[in-house]
Every structure is written in structure tokens, then in C-alpha cells.
mmCIF file of C-alpha atoms (C1' of nucleotides) in Angstrom:
data_model
loop_
_atom_site.group_PDB
_atom_site.id
_atom_site.type_symbol
_atom_site.label_atom_id
_atom_site.label_comp_id
_atom_site.label_asym_id
_atom_site.label_seq_id
_atom_site.Cartn_x
_atom_site.Cartn_y
_atom_site.Cartn_z
ATOM 1 C CA MET A 1342 -10.897 114.790 -44.558
ATOM 2 C CA THR A 1343 -11.315 115.511 -40.885
ATOM 3 C CA ILE A 1344 -11.974 112.797 -38.326
ATOM 4 C CA GLY A 1345 -15.652 113.742 -38.199
ATOM 5 C CA GLU A 1346 -16.058 113.393 -41.934
ATOM 6 C CA ILE A 1347 -14.312 110.049 -42.072
ATOM 7 C CA ALA A 1348 -16.304 108.885 -39.066
ATOM 8 C CA ASP A 1349 -19.477 109.664 -40.994
ATOM 9 C CA ARG A 1350 -18.202 107.978 -44.119
ATOM 10 C CA THR A 1351 -17.001 104.796 -42.421
ATOM 11 C CA GLY A 1352 -19.640 104.623 -39.742
ATOM 12 C CA LEU A 1353 -16.909 104.223 -37.127
ATOM 13 C CA PRO A 1354 -16.984 106.503 -34.065
ATOM 14 C CA ALA A 1355 -14.249 109.159 -34.015
ATOM 15 C CA LYS A 1356 -13.092 107.690 -30.708
ATOM 16 C CA THR A 1357 -12.528 104.344 -32.353
ATOM 17 C CA ILE A 1358 -10.567 105.917 -35.188
ATOM 18 C CA ARG A 1359 -8.299 107.695 -32.698
ATOM 19 C CA TYR A 1360 -7.892 104.398 -30.901
ATOM 20 C CA TYR A 1361 -6.909 102.666 -34.133
ATOM 21 C CA GLU A 1362 -4.257 105.311 -34.641
ATOM 22 C CA ASP A 1363 -3.068 104.828 -31.058
ATOM 23 C CA ILE A 1364 -2.485 101.142 -31.599
ATOM 24 C CA GLY A 1365 -0.845 101.728 -34.942
ATOM 25 C CA LEU A 1366 -3.466 100.439 -37.374
ATOM 26 C CA ILE A 1367 -3.527 103.724 -39.273
ATOM 27 C CA ARG A 1368 -1.265 106.753 -39.570
ATOM 28 C CA PRO A 1369 -3.233 109.787 -40.671
ATOM 29 C CA ALA A 1370 -1.330 112.983 -41.493
ATOM 30 C CA ARG A 1371 -1.680 116.159 -39.424
ATOM 31 C CA ASP A 1372 -2.314 119.733 -40.454
ATOM 32 C CA SER A 1373 -0.567 122.802 -39.079
ATOM 33 C CA SER A 1374 -2.770 122.970 -36.014
ATOM 34 C CA GLY A 1375 -2.544 119.308 -35.125
ATOM 35 C CA TYR A 1376 -5.802 118.123 -36.644
ATOM 36 C CA ARG A 1377 -5.773 114.701 -38.250
ATOM 37 C CA VAL A 1378 -6.019 114.759 -42.041
ATOM 38 C CA PHE A 1379 -7.325 111.567 -43.607
ATOM 39 C CA ALA A 1380 -6.455 110.550 -47.137
ATOM 40 C CA GLU A 1381 -8.430 108.222 -49.345
ATOM 41 C CA THR A 1382 -6.108 105.353 -48.391
ATOM 42 C CA ASP A 1383 -6.933 105.949 -44.729
ATOM 43 C CA PHE A 1384 -10.579 105.751 -45.630
ATOM 44 C CA HIS A 1385 -10.065 102.424 -47.373
ATOM 45 C CA LYS A 1386 -8.135 101.020 -44.459
ATOM 46 C CA LEU A 1387 -10.763 102.099 -41.956
ATOM 47 C CA ALA A 1388 -13.566 100.690 -44.086
ATOM 48 C CA PHE A 1389 -11.585 97.461 -44.342
ATOM 49 C CA LEU A 1390 -11.125 97.400 -40.575
ATOM 50 C CA GLY A 1391 -14.788 98.098 -39.998
ATOM 51 C CA ARG A 1392 -15.813 95.167 -42.136
ATOM 52 C CA ALA A 1393 -13.244 92.818 -40.640
ATOM 53 C CA ARG A 1394 -14.360 93.771 -37.130
ATOM 54 C CA ALA A 1395 -17.992 93.290 -38.142
ATOM 55 C CA LEU A 1396 -17.071 89.732 -39.097
ATOM 56 C CA GLY A 1397 -15.727 89.321 -35.579
ATOM 57 C CA PHE A 1398 -12.005 89.298 -36.343
ATOM 58 C CA SER A 1399 -9.903 90.416 -33.379
ATOM 59 C CA ILE A 1400 -7.759 93.520 -33.646
ATOM 60 C CA GLY A 1401 -4.739 91.238 -33.879
ATOM 61 C CA ASP A 1402 -6.303 89.402 -36.802
ATOM 62 C CA CYS A 1403 -7.242 92.712 -38.408
ATOM 63 C CA ARG A 1404 -3.640 93.794 -38.221
ATOM 64 C CA THR A 1405 -2.572 90.608 -39.963
ATOM 65 C CA LEU A 1406 -5.328 90.944 -42.556
ATOM 66 C CA LEU A 1407 -4.330 94.532 -43.316
ATOM 67 C CA ALA A 1408 -0.707 93.455 -43.696
ATOM 68 C CA LEU A 1409 -1.741 90.651 -46.062
ATOM 69 C CA TYR A 1410 -3.944 93.076 -47.954
ATOM 70 C CA GLU A 1411 -0.988 95.357 -48.514
ATOM 71 C CA ASP A 1412 1.404 92.545 -49.366
ATOM 72 C CA GLU A 1413 1.410 92.007 -53.127
ATOM 73 C CA ASN A 1414 3.236 88.742 -52.601
ATOM 74 C CA ARG A 1415 0.827 87.231 -50.128
ATOM 75 C CA ALA A 1416 -0.451 83.699 -50.499
ATOM 76 C CA SER A 1417 -4.231 83.488 -50.348
ATOM 77 C CA ALA A 1418 -3.696 80.367 -48.239
ATOM 78 C CA ASP A 1419 -2.556 82.597 -45.369
ATOM 79 C CA VAL A 1420 -5.758 84.616 -45.548
ATOM 80 C CA LYS A 1421 -7.868 81.507 -45.834
ATOM 81 C CA ARG A 1422 -6.195 79.855 -42.838
ATOM 82 C CA LEU A 1423 -6.804 82.901 -40.669
ATOM 83 C CA ALA A 1424 -10.449 83.048 -41.741
ATOM 84 C CA GLN A 1425 -10.817 79.321 -41.174
ATOM 85 C CA GLN A 1426 -9.467 79.582 -37.635
ATOM 86 C CA HIS A 1427 -11.746 82.493 -36.926
ATOM 87 C CA LEU A 1428 -14.706 80.587 -38.317
ATOM 88 C CA GLU A 1429 -13.926 77.798 -35.888
ATOM 89 C CA THR A 1430 -13.905 80.137 -32.883
ATOM 90 C CA VAL A 1431 -17.192 81.638 -34.061
ATOM 91 C CA GLU A 1432 -18.677 78.167 -34.402
ATOM 92 C CA GLY A 1433 -17.439 77.293 -30.930
ATOM 93 C CA LYS A 1434 -19.118 80.361 -29.488
ATOM 94 C CA ILE A 1435 -22.342 79.546 -31.279
ATOM 95 C CA ALA A 1436 -22.303 76.030 -29.862
ATOM 96 C CA LEU A 1437 -21.799 77.367 -26.334
ATOM 97 C CA LEU A 1438 -24.583 79.895 -26.722
ATOM 98 C CA GLU A 1439 -26.925 77.338 -28.224
ATOM 99 C CA ALA A 1440 -26.399 75.046 -25.263
ATOM 100 C CA MET A 1441 -27.222 77.973 -22.971
ATOM 101 C CA ARG A 1442 -30.241 78.853 -25.050
ATOM 102 C CA ASP A 1443 -31.617 75.316 -24.955
ATOM 103 C CA THR A 1444 -31.230 75.049 -21.189
ATOM 104 C CA LEU A 1445 -32.746 78.473 -20.666
ATOM 105 C CA ARG A 1446 -35.696 77.622 -22.879
ATOM 106 C CA ASP A 1447 -36.370 74.434 -20.934
ATOM 107 C CA LEU A 1448 -36.135 76.204 -17.608
ATOM 108 C CA ILE A 1449 -38.339 79.084 -18.691
ATOM 109 C CA HIS A 1450 -40.862 76.655 -20.122
ATOM 110 C CA SER A 1451 -41.073 74.821 -16.811
ATOM 111 C CA CYS A 1452 -41.575 77.945 -14.693
ATOM 112 C CA ALA A 1453 -45.107 79.071 -13.963
ATOM 113 C CA GLY A 1454 -44.080 82.718 -13.762
ATOM 114 C CA ASP A 1455 -46.763 83.690 -11.290
ATOM 115 C CA SER A 1456 -46.807 85.269 -7.846
ATOM 116 C CA ARG A 1457 -45.837 82.092 -5.984
ATOM 117 C CA PRO A 1458 -42.225 81.547 -4.893
ATOM 118 C CA ASP A 1459 -41.902 78.009 -6.239
ATOM 119 C CA CYS A 1460 -39.499 78.192 -9.201
ATOM 120 C CA PRO A 1461 -37.845 75.391 -11.188
ATOM 121 C CA ILE A 1462 -35.269 77.834 -12.531
ATOM 122 C CA LEU A 1463 -33.922 78.582 -9.077
ATOM 123 C CA LYS A 1464 -34.306 74.927 -8.161
ATOM 124 C CA ASP A 1465 -32.083 73.968 -11.045
ATOM 125 C CA LEU A 1466 -29.447 76.567 -10.245
ATOM 126 C CA ALA A 1467 -29.408 75.360 -6.633
ATOM 127 C CA LYS A 1468 -29.369 71.655 -7.368
ATOM 128 C CA ASP A 1469 -26.618 69.553 -5.738
ATOM 129 C CA MET B 176 -13.351 74.598 4.280
ATOM 130 C CA THR B 177 -10.407 76.538 2.908
ATOM 131 C CA ILE B 178 -10.539 78.377 -0.380
ATOM 132 C CA GLY B 179 -8.586 75.596 -2.076
ATOM 133 C CA GLU B 180 -11.017 72.956 -0.946
ATOM 134 C CA ILE B 181 -14.065 74.924 -2.026
ATOM 135 C CA ALA B 182 -12.377 75.743 -5.313
ATOM 136 C CA ASP B 183 -11.990 72.007 -5.918
ATOM 137 C CA ARG B 184 -15.570 71.273 -4.887
ATOM 138 C CA THR B 185 -17.167 74.023 -6.963
ATOM 139 C CA GLY B 186 -14.762 73.919 -9.883
ATOM 140 C CA LEU B 187 -14.311 77.684 -9.590
ATOM 141 C CA PRO B 188 -10.761 79.093 -9.472
ATOM 142 C CA ALA B 189 -9.733 80.441 -6.066
ATOM 143 C CA LYS B 190 -9.097 83.781 -7.759
ATOM 144 C CA THR B 191 -12.688 83.923 -8.886
ATOM 145 C CA ILE B 192 -13.966 83.099 -5.415
ATOM 146 C CA ARG B 193 -11.895 85.935 -3.919
ATOM 147 C CA TYR B 194 -13.254 88.201 -6.621
ATOM 148 C CA TYR B 195 -16.815 87.202 -5.746
ATOM 149 C CA GLU B 196 -16.096 88.137 -2.154
ATOM 150 C CA ASP B 197 -14.597 91.449 -3.303
ATOM 151 C CA ILE B 198 -17.762 92.404 -5.135
ATOM 152 C CA GLY B 199 -19.951 91.261 -2.268
ATOM 153 C CA LEU B 200 -21.527 88.103 -3.682
ATOM 154 C CA ILE B 201 -20.355 86.013 -0.743
ATOM 155 C CA ARG B 202 -19.112 86.725 2.771
ATOM 156 C CA PRO B 203 -17.002 83.847 4.021
ATOM 157 C CA ALA B 204 -15.848 83.917 7.665
ATOM 158 C CA ARG B 205 -12.193 84.265 8.631
ATOM 159 C CA ASP B 206 -10.090 82.260 11.055
ATOM 160 C CA SER B 207 -7.632 83.688 13.576
ATOM 161 C CA SER B 208 -4.881 84.049 10.993
ATOM 162 C CA GLY B 209 -7.020 85.701 8.345
ATOM 163 C CA TYR B 210 -7.742 82.643 6.196
ATOM 164 C CA ARG B 211 -11.178 82.434 4.652
ATOM 165 C CA VAL B 212 -13.406 79.763 6.183
ATOM 166 C CA PHE B 213 -16.229 78.567 3.947
ATOM 167 C CA ALA B 214 -19.413 77.128 5.357
ATOM 168 C CA GLU B 215 -21.806 74.827 3.552
ATOM 169 C CA THR B 216 -24.022 77.800 2.674
ATOM 170 C CA ASP B 217 -21.061 79.474 0.976
ATOM 171 C CA PHE B 218 -20.552 76.308 -1.004
ATOM 172 C CA HIS B 219 -24.170 76.328 -2.122
ATOM 173 C CA LYS B 220 -24.006 79.964 -3.120
ATOM 174 C CA LEU B 221 -20.834 79.452 -5.105
ATOM 175 C CA ALA B 222 -22.240 76.395 -6.841
ATOM 176 C CA PHE B 223 -25.351 78.436 -7.645
ATOM 177 C CA LEU B 224 -23.205 81.241 -9.011
ATOM 178 C CA GLY B 225 -21.148 78.822 -11.058
ATOM 179 C CA ARG B 226 -24.229 77.409 -12.727
ATOM 180 C CA ALA B 227 -25.805 80.807 -13.313
ATOM 181 C CA ARG B 228 -22.576 82.066 -14.885
ATOM 182 C CA ALA B 229 -22.372 78.921 -17.007
ATOM 183 C CA LEU B 230 -25.800 79.835 -18.375
ATOM 184 C CA GLY B 231 -24.336 83.189 -19.312
ATOM 185 C CA PHE B 232 -26.054 85.359 -16.714
ATOM 186 C CA SER B 233 -24.106 88.537 -15.945
ATOM 187 C CA ILE B 234 -22.754 89.140 -12.455
ATOM 188 C CA GLY B 235 -25.532 91.691 -11.987
ATOM 189 C CA ASP B 236 -28.142 89.108 -12.916
ATOM 190 C CA CYS B 237 -26.470 86.574 -10.636
ATOM 191 C CA ARG B 238 -26.751 89.019 -7.777
ATOM 192 C CA THR B 239 -30.473 89.398 -8.465
ATOM 193 C CA LEU B 240 -30.935 85.654 -8.837
ATOM 194 C CA LEU B 241 -29.173 85.000 -5.520
ATOM 195 C CA ALA B 242 -31.358 87.598 -3.836
ATOM 196 C CA LEU B 243 -34.484 85.992 -5.290
ATOM 197 C CA TYR B 244 -33.220 82.573 -4.262
ATOM 198 C CA GLU B 245 -32.902 83.760 -0.685
ATOM 199 C CA ASP B 246 -36.215 85.582 -0.690
ATOM 200 C CA GLU B 247 -38.935 83.254 0.573
ATOM 201 C CA ASN B 248 -41.538 85.698 -0.680
ATOM 202 C CA ARG B 249 -40.302 85.972 -4.233
ATOM 203 C CA ALA B 250 -42.621 85.674 -7.169
ATOM 204 C CA SER B 251 -41.444 83.120 -9.726
ATOM 205 C CA ALA B 252 -42.545 85.665 -12.341
ATOM 206 C CA ASP B 253 -39.541 87.802 -11.410
ATOM 207 C CA VAL B 254 -37.171 84.923 -11.990
ATOM 208 C CA LYS B 255 -38.869 83.981 -15.206
ATOM 209 C CA ARG B 256 -38.744 87.522 -16.540
ATOM 210 C CA LEU B 257 -35.017 87.768 -15.832
ATOM 211 C CA ALA B 258 -34.379 84.446 -17.536
ATOM 212 C CA GLN B 259 -36.546 85.467 -20.463
ATOM 213 C CA GLN B 260 -34.633 88.686 -20.975
ATOM 214 C CA HIS B 261 -31.363 86.814 -20.770
ATOM 215 C CA LEU B 262 -32.604 84.254 -23.266
ATOM 216 C CA GLU B 263 -33.339 87.090 -25.657
ATOM 217 C CA THR B 264 -29.815 88.513 -25.366
ATOM 218 C CA VAL B 265 -28.396 85.036 -25.919
ATOM 219 C CA GLU B 266 -30.578 84.598 -28.987
ATOM 220 C CA GLY B 267 -29.434 87.977 -30.246
ATOM 221 C CA LYS B 268 -25.810 87.001 -29.882
ATOM 222 C CA ILE B 269 -26.432 83.719 -31.647
ATOM 223 C CA ALA B 270 -28.070 85.544 -34.554
ATOM 224 C CA LEU B 271 -25.092 87.910 -34.853
ATOM 225 C CA LEU B 272 -22.608 85.066 -34.740
ATOM 226 C CA GLU B 273 -24.580 83.027 -37.242
ATOM 227 C CA ALA B 274 -24.539 85.922 -39.680
ATOM 228 C CA MET B 275 -20.773 86.140 -39.252
ATOM 229 C CA ARG B 276 -20.437 82.400 -39.652
ATOM 230 C CA ASP B 277 -22.437 82.348 -42.869
ATOM 231 C CA THR B 278 -20.431 85.175 -44.417
ATOM 232 C CA LEU B 279 -17.171 83.612 -43.314
ATOM 233 C CA ARG B 280 -18.173 80.255 -44.777
ATOM 234 C CA ASP B 281 -19.022 81.841 -48.116
ATOM 235 C CA LEU B 282 -15.789 83.762 -48.229
ATOM 236 C CA ILE B 283 -13.681 80.781 -47.222
ATOM 237 C CA HIS B 284 -15.453 78.634 -49.778
ATOM 238 C CA SER B 285 -14.653 81.104 -52.536
ATOM 239 C CA CYS B 286 -10.957 81.382 -51.688
ATOM 240 C CA ALA B 287 -8.527 79.059 -53.439
ATOM 241 C CA GLY B 288 -6.146 79.063 -50.500
ATOM 242 C CA ASP B 289 -3.057 78.540 -52.577
ATOM 243 C CA SER B 290 0.232 80.389 -53.063
ATOM 244 C CA ARG B 291 -1.234 83.065 -55.343
ATOM 245 C CA PRO B 292 -2.118 86.491 -53.944
ATOM 246 C CA ASP B 293 -5.585 86.689 -55.474
ATOM 247 C CA CYS B 294 -8.061 86.413 -52.608
ATOM 248 C CA PRO B 295 -11.847 86.965 -52.556
ATOM 249 C CA ILE B 296 -11.774 87.311 -48.786
ATOM 250 C CA LEU B 297 -9.542 90.374 -48.940
ATOM 251 C CA LYS B 298 -11.451 91.582 -51.968
ATOM 252 C CA ASP B 299 -14.671 91.497 -49.991
ATOM 253 C CA LEU B 300 -13.163 93.284 -47.002
ATOM 254 C CA ALA B 301 -11.809 95.962 -49.309
ATOM 255 C CA LYS B 302 -14.951 96.429 -51.408
ATOM 256 C CA ASP B 303 -16.341 99.945 -51.776
ATOM 257 C "C1'" DA C 1472 15.952 75.188 10.424
ATOM 258 C "C1'" DT C 1473 13.961 74.844 6.367
ATOM 259 C "C1'" DA C 1474 11.242 73.623 2.575
ATOM 260 C "C1'" DA C 1475 6.829 72.764 0.465
ATOM 261 C "C1'" DG C 1476 2.446 73.949 -0.163
ATOM 262 C "C1'" DG C 1477 -1.095 76.225 1.276
ATOM 263 C "C1'" DG C 1478 -3.007 80.986 2.344
ATOM 264 C "C1'" DT C 1479 -3.133 86.594 2.177
ATOM 265 C "C1'" DT C 1480 -3.214 91.412 -0.165
ATOM 266 C "C1'" DC C 1481 -2.517 94.507 -3.810
ATOM 267 C "C1'" DC C 1482 -1.402 96.045 -8.407
ATOM 268 C "C1'" DA C 1483 -1.498 95.518 -13.248
ATOM 269 C "C1'" DG C 1484 -3.210 93.568 -17.488
ATOM 270 C "C1'" DT C 1485 -6.749 91.627 -20.592
ATOM 271 C "C1'" DC C 1486 -10.085 93.384 -24.964
ATOM 272 C "C1'" DA C 1487 -11.807 96.984 -27.657
ATOM 273 C "C1'" DC C 1488 -13.434 100.504 -26.885
ATOM 274 C "C1'" DT C 1489 -16.228 104.547 -24.363
ATOM 275 C "C1'" DG C 1490 -17.058 108.686 -21.457
ATOM 276 C "C1'" DG C 1491 -15.668 112.833 -19.774
ATOM 277 C "C1'" DA C 1492 -12.751 116.818 -18.581
ATOM 278 C "C1'" DA C 1493 -9.954 120.602 -20.037
ATOM 279 C "C1'" DG C 1494 -8.538 123.112 -23.537
ATOM 280 C "C1'" DG C 1495 -7.234 124.602 -28.728
ATOM 281 C "C1'" DT C 1496 -9.162 125.927 -33.626
ATOM 282 C "C1'" DC C 1497 -12.207 127.545 -37.090
ATOM 283 C "C1'" DA C 1498 -16.125 129.665 -39.619
ATOM 284 C "C1'" DA C 1499 -20.124 132.457 -39.246
ATOM 285 C "C1'" DG C 1500 -22.886 136.163 -37.338
ATOM 286 C "C1'" DG C 1501 -23.437 140.641 -34.819
ATOM 287 C "C1'" DC D 304 -13.240 142.508 -33.216
ATOM 288 C "C1'" DC D 305 -15.755 139.469 -30.359
ATOM 289 C "C1'" DT D 306 -18.431 135.772 -29.410
ATOM 290 C "C1'" DT D 307 -20.756 131.542 -30.136
ATOM 291 C "C1'" DG D 308 -20.967 126.925 -31.330
ATOM 292 C "C1'" DA D 309 -19.241 123.117 -33.520
ATOM 293 C "C1'" DC D 310 -15.504 121.018 -34.216
ATOM 294 C "C1'" DC D 311 -10.847 119.245 -32.909
ATOM 295 C "C1'" DT D 312 -6.937 117.891 -29.443
ATOM 296 C "C1'" DT D 313 -4.884 115.049 -25.392
ATOM 297 C "C1'" DC D 314 -5.170 112.498 -21.312
ATOM 298 C "C1'" DC D 315 -7.229 109.803 -17.668
ATOM 299 C "C1'" DA D 316 -10.505 106.576 -15.995
ATOM 300 C "C1'" DG D 317 -13.942 103.022 -16.436
ATOM 301 C "C1'" DT D 318 -16.213 98.900 -18.563
ATOM 302 C "C1'" DG D 319 -16.848 92.998 -17.310
ATOM 303 C "C1'" DA D 320 -15.224 89.357 -15.236
ATOM 304 C "C1'" DC D 321 -11.710 87.816 -14.294
ATOM 305 C "C1'" DT D 322 -6.349 86.483 -14.490
ATOM 306 C "C1'" DG D 323 -1.296 86.769 -13.548
ATOM 307 C "C1'" DG D 324 2.217 87.910 -10.659
ATOM 308 C "C1'" DA D 325 4.824 89.837 -6.777
ATOM 309 C "C1'" DA D 326 5.643 89.921 -2.033
ATOM 310 C "C1'" DC D 327 4.596 88.166 2.070
ATOM 311 C "C1'" DC D 328 2.264 85.073 6.037
ATOM 312 C "C1'" DC D 329 0.854 80.372 8.134
ATOM 313 C "C1'" DT D 330 1.157 75.443 8.908
ATOM 314 C "C1'" DT D 331 3.060 71.038 8.741
ATOM 315 C "C1'" DA D 332 6.662 67.684 7.919
ATOM 316 C "C1'" DT D 333 11.308 66.564 7.786
#
DNA sequence: ATAAGGGTTCCAGTCACTGGAAGGTCAAGG
DNA sequence: CCTTGACCTTCCAGTGACTGGAACCCTTAT
């Protein structure tokens, strides 16, 4: 498989796949003229990475997850702990964003949104 | 006011305040030896910026908001529209994170988290 | 004189890509 | 055989919003 084919199959941009090779997440073979040649195992790894990234895992976490995936002697507790920690960061981000959302909603609700300059949104941002 | 004093008063790191000067958000005066001298208006601007950033507005949006704040002839509709658009991005991010959270919760729930290698989390990431 | 505790600039790094330039390779068509 | 176009390659720079650190300057107190 060429990089274009595997990009189509995984849905990852070719640039991203090259980047993943750069940082050592994958090691595709090369043909005589230097083109990357992807095996089925590379495809699985990239699909795995794509899904882990889609769940918001950092590249560092993805590296750990891939290592656990390839370790026949792993303990599922290690995977679970990593996922649990990640879940907590995601929940923290949601809480932050929800607080922003609520404030924004209030402010927007209180603003007339007409041609006059008077604006509670700016008033709030400028409050002492 | 020195940068340290205004950093204390606004809660912004001195580094951030220098950065805001770099990108032209503020223009503090300088004393004879090159130290920044912050006036009360600088303090207000920085406090404004701090609150806008805390609501998640981008630096670009903050620049627009500051300009609107200083424009006596603004229309509150312009402020409201900006806030509305930002609210929508925030809501989009929340939706993404909530989808991640729900999947993560399911996966974590289904994983024994013991010393055995069998792990539904990895199984899901590796699914075809 | 010196030490502490400010301040200054400038450069590099973060994260995970993304864009673009300059050039090599390959298959198909004329 | 030559060209065209679609691929592929590497390398460098930029993104956003800071953050860390080095090297150096200024002021005040001892």
C-alpha cells in the first residue's frame, strides 16, 4: 500500500501519517525508490491511532496504548487507569466549557443586539 | 505600576502581559531605564482581556472586543454577534467532548481492570 | 561591594499537525 | 521517446497562546 491508499483507508491525512512515522509511532517499509510501503499491520496501527486520537487521547497516551496493545502480558488495569485519567481530563474540560457557555448565554440574553452602543456584554468584561 | 504589580492586580502572568504588548493589544509607557510603566487604563484593558480570555474568546476576538469597547459608536449587535458565534464554537466543543466522555465511560465500564490482558478498551480501538 | 529581587530582550519549546516549495517516480497517452 | 499529470519524497516554516530559560540591566538595602 502506498501512503495515499492507506490515507484513504484510514481517513488520516498523508501528512499526519508521515508525522506519525517521524515521531516513531509507525515504521513502514520502503521500496527501491524510497516510497513508503504499508503492510496490513501498519494499517491496523494507524486505524488504532485514529480511533484513540478521536477519543481525545494525547499522542503520548496513544504511544502507551499501542505498547499495551502489543504487549501480550499487559494487565487490563493499566489500560483502564489510563482511560480513567483521560476521562477525568475530558470531564474537566467539559466543566470549564459549560461554565463559559452558561456565562455567555446569560450575557447574550441580556444584550439588545441593536444599533445602540449600550452593551451588557462589554459592561461585564469591563467590570471592576 | 510595574509589570509585577499589574501582574498581581490582574492575575495575569508577567510573561503574558509582555506577550500582549508584543502582539499589540496594549501599549504601556516606558520609564528612563526601559521599564514598562502601566497606567490605570492599561490595567483596565488587561483586566478586560483576562475576562474575555477566561470566557474562551480567541486573541483575535479579544482584539475586536477591545476595539468595540473603545468605540463610542459601536452597535451592540456587533458585540452580540461575536459572542453568539463564540457560544456556538463552545457548544460544538462541548458536544465533541461529551461524545468522547460517553464512549470512554462505556469502555471503562466494560473493562475489568485486573491483571489479565483481556481488555475491551483495546479491543474497541483495534476493531475493524 | 555585593546580594537580592525586581526588570529587560531574545530564543526555543509546547502540541499535533498543516501548508508549501522543490524535486524524484511512475503509468498512460501521443 | 517524450510529456503530462498524479503521485511520492524531504525539509522548512507556521499555527495559538503562551511558557521556560539564559543572559544581562536597574534599584535598593546592607
